[in-house]
mmCIF file of N, CA, C and O in Angstrom:
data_model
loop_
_atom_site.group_PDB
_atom_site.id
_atom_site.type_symbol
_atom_site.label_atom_id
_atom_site.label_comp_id
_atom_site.label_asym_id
_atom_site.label_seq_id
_atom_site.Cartn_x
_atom_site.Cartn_y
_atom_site.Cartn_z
ATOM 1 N N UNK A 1 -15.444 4.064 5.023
ATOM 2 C CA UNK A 1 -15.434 5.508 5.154
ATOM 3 C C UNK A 1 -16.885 5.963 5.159
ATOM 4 O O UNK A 1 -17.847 5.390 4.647
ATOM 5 N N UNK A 2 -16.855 7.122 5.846
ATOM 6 C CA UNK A 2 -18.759 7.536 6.132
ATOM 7 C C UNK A 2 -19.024 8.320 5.022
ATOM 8 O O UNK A 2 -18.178 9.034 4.485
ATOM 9 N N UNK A 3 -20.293 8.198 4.626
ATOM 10 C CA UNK A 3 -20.482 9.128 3.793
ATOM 11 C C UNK A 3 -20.082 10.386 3.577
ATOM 12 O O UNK A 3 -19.751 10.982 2.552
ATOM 13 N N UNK A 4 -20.203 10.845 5.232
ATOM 14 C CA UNK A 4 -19.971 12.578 4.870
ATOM 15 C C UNK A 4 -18.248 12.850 4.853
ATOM 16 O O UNK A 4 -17.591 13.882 4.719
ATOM 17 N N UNK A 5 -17.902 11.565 5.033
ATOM 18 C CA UNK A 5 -16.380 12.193 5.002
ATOM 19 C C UNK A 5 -15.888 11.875 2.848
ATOM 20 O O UNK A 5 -15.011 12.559 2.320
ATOM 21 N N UNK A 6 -16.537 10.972 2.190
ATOM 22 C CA UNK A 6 -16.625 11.070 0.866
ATOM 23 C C UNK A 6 -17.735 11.973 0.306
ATOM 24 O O UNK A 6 -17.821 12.083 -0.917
ATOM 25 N N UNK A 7 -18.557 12.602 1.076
ATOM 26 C CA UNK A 7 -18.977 13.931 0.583
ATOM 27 C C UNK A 7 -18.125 15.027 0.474
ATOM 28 O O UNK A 7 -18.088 15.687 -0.565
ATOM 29 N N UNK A 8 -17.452 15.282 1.422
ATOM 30 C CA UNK A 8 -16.055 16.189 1.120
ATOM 31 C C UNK A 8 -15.183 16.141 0.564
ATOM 32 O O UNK A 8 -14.593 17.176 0.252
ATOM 33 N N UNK A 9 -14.695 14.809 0.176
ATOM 34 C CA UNK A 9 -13.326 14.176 -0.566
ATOM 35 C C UNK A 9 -14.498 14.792 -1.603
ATOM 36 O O UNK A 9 -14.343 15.965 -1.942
ATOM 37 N N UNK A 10 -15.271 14.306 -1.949
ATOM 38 C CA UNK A 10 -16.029 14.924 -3.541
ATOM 39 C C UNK A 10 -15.568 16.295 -3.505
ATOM 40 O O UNK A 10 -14.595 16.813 -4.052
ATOM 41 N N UNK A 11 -16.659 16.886 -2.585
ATOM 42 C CA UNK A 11 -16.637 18.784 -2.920
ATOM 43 C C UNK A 11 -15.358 19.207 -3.171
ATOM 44 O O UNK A 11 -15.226 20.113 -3.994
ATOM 45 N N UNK A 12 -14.141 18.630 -2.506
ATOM 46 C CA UNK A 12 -13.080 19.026 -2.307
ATOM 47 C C UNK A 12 -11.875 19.151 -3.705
ATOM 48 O O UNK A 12 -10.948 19.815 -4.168
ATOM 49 N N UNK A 13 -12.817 17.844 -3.915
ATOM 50 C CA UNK A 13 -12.241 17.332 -5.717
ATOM 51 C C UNK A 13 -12.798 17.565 -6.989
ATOM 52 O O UNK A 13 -12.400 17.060 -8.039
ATOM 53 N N UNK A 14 -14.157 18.702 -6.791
ATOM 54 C CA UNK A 14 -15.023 18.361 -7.444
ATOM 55 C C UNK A 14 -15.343 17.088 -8.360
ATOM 56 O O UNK A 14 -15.276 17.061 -9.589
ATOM 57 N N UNK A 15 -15.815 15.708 -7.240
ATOM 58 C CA UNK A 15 -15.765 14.776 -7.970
ATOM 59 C C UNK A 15 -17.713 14.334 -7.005
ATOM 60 O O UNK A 15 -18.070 14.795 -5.921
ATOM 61 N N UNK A 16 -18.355 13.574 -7.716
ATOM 62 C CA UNK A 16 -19.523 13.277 -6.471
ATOM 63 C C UNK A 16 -19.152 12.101 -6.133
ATOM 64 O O UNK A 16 -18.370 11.333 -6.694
ATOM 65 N N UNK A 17 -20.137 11.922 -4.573
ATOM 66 C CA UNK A 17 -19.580 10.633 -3.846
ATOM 67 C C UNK A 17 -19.201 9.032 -4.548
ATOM 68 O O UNK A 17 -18.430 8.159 -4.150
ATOM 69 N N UNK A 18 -20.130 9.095 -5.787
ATOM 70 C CA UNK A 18 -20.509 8.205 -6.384
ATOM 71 C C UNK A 18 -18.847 7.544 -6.571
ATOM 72 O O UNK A 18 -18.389 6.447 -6.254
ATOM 73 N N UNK A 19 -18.258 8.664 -7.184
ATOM 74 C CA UNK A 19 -16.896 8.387 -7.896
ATOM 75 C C UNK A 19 -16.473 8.129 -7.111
ATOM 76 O O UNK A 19 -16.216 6.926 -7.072
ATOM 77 N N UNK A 20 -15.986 9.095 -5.678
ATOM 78 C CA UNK A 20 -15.305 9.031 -4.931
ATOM 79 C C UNK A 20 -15.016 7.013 -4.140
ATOM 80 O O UNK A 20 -14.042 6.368 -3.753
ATOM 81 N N UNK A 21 -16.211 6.813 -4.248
ATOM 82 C CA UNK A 21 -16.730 5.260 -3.989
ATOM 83 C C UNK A 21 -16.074 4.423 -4.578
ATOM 84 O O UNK A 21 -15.313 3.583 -4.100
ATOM 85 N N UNK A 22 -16.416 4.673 -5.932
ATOM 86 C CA UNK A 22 -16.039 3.379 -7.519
ATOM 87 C C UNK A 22 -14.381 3.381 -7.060
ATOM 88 O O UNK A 22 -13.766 2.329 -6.890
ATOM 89 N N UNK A 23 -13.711 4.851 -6.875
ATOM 90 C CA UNK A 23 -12.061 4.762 -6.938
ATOM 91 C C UNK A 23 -11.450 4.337 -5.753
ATOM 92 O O UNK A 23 -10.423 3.662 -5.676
ATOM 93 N N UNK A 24 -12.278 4.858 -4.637
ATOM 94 C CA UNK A 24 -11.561 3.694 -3.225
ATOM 95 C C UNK A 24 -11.471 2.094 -3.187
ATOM 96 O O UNK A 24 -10.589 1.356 -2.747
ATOM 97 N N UNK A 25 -12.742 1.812 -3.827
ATOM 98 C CA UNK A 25 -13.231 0.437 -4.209
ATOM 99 C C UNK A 25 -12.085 -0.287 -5.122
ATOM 100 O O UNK A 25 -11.532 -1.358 -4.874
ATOM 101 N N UNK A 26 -11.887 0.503 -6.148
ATOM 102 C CA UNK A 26 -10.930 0.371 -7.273
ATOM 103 C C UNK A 26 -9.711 -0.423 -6.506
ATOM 104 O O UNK A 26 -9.185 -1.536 -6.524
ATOM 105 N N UNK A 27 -9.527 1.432 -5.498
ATOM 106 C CA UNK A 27 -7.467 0.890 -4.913
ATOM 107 C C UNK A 27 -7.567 -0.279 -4.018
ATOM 108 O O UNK A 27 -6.614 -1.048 -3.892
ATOM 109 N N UNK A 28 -8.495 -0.416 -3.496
ATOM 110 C CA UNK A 28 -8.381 -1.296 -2.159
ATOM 111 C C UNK A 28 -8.399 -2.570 -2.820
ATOM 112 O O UNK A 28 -7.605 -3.384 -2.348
ATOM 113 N N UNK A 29 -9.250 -3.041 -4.005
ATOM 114 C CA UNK A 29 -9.177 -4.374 -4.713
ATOM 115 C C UNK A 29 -7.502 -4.409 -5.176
ATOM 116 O O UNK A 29 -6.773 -5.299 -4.737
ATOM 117 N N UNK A 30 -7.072 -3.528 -5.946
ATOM 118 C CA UNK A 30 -5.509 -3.671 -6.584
ATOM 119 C C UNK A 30 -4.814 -4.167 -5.406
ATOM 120 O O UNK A 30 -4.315 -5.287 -5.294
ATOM 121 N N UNK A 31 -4.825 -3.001 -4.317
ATOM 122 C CA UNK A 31 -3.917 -3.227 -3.904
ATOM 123 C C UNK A 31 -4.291 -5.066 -2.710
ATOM 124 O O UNK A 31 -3.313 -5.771 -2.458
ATOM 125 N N UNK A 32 -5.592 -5.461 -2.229
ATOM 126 C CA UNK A 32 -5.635 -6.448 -2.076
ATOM 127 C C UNK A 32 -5.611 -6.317 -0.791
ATOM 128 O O UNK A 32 -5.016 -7.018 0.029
ATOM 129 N N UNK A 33 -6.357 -5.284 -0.603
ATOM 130 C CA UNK A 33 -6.807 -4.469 1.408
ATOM 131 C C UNK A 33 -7.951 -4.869 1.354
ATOM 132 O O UNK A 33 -8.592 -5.000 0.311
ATOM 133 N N UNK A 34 -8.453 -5.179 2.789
ATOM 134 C CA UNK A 34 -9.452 -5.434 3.515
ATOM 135 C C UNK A 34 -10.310 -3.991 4.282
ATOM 136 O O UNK A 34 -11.469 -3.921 4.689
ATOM 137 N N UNK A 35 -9.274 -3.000 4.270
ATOM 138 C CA UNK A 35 -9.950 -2.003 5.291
ATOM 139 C C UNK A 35 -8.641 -0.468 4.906
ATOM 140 O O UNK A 35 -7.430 -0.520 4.687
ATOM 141 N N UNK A 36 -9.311 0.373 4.951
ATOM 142 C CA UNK A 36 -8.298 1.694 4.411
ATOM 143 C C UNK A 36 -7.268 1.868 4.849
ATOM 144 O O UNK A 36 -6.320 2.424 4.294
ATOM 145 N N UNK A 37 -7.321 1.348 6.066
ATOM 146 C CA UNK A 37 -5.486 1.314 6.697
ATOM 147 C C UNK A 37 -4.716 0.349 6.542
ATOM 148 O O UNK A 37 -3.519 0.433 6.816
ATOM 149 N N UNK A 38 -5.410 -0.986 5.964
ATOM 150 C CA UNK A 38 -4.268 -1.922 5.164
ATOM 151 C C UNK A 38 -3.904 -1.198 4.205
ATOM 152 O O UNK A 38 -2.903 -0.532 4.469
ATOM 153 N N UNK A 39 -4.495 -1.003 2.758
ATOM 154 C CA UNK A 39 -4.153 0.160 1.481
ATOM 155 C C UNK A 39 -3.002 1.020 2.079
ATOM 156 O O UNK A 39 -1.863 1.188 1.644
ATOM 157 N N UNK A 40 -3.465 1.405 2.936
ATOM 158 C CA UNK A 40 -2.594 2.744 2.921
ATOM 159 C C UNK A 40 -1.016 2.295 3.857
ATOM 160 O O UNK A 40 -0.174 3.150 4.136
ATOM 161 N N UNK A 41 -0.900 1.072 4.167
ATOM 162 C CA UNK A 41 0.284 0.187 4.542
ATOM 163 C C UNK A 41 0.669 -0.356 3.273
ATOM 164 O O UNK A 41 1.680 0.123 2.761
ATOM 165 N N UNK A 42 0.064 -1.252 2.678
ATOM 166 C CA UNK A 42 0.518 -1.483 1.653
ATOM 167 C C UNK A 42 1.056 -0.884 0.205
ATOM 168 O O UNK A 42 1.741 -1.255 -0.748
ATOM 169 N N UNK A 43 0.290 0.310 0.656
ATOM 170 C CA UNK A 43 0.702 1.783 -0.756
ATOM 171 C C UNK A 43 2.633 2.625 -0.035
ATOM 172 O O UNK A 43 3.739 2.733 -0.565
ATOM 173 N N UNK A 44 2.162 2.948 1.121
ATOM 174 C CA UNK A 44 3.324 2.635 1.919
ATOM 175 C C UNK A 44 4.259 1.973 1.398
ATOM 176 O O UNK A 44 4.977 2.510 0.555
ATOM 177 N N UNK A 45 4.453 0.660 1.786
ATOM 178 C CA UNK A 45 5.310 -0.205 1.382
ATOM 179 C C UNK A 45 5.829 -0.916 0.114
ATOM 180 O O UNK A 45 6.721 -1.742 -0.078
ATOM 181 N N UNK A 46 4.863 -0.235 -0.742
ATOM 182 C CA UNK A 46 5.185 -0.121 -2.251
ATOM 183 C C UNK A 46 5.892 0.511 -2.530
ATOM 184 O O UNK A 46 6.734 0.298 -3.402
ATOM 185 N N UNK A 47 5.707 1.996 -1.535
ATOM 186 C CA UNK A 47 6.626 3.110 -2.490
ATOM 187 C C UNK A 47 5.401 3.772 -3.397
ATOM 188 O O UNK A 47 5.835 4.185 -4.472
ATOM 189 N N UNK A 48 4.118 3.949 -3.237
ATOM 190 C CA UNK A 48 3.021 4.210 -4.053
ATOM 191 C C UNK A 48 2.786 5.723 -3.235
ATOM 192 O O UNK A 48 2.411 6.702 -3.881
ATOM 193 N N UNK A 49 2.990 5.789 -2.073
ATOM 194 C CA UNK A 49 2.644 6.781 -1.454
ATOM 195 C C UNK A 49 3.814 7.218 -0.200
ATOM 196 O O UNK A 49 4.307 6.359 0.531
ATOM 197 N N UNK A 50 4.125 8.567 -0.105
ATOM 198 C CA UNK A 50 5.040 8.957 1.295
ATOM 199 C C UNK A 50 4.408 9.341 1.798
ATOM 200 O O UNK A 50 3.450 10.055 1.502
ATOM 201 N N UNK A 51 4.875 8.862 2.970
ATOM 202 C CA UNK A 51 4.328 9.791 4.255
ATOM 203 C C UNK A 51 4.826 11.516 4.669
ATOM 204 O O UNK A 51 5.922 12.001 4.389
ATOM 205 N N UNK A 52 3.986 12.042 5.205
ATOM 206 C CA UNK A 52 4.307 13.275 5.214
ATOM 207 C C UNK A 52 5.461 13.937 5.598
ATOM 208 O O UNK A 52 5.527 15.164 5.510
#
């Protein structure tokens, strides 16, 4: 993810990029993704997340 798009996830969350970083980093190790659209298949298919 580009910076400026976790510059906004921050502002948005009031959280700074820093965090925003440590916690993507976080899910993507748990869940055992290579790239944000595995995670978000595999959160998917957990049942961790619905789709809209």
């Amino acid at each position: 993810m580009g910076v400026e798009r976790k510059i906004v996830i921050g502002t948005i969350l009031g959280r700074s990029r820093n965090t925003i970083d440590f916690h993507l980093k976080n899910v993507m190790r748990k869940l055992d993704a290579t790239s944000r659209t595995v995670a978000v298949v595999k959160a998917l298919n957990l049942g961790i997340i619905q789709p809209p």
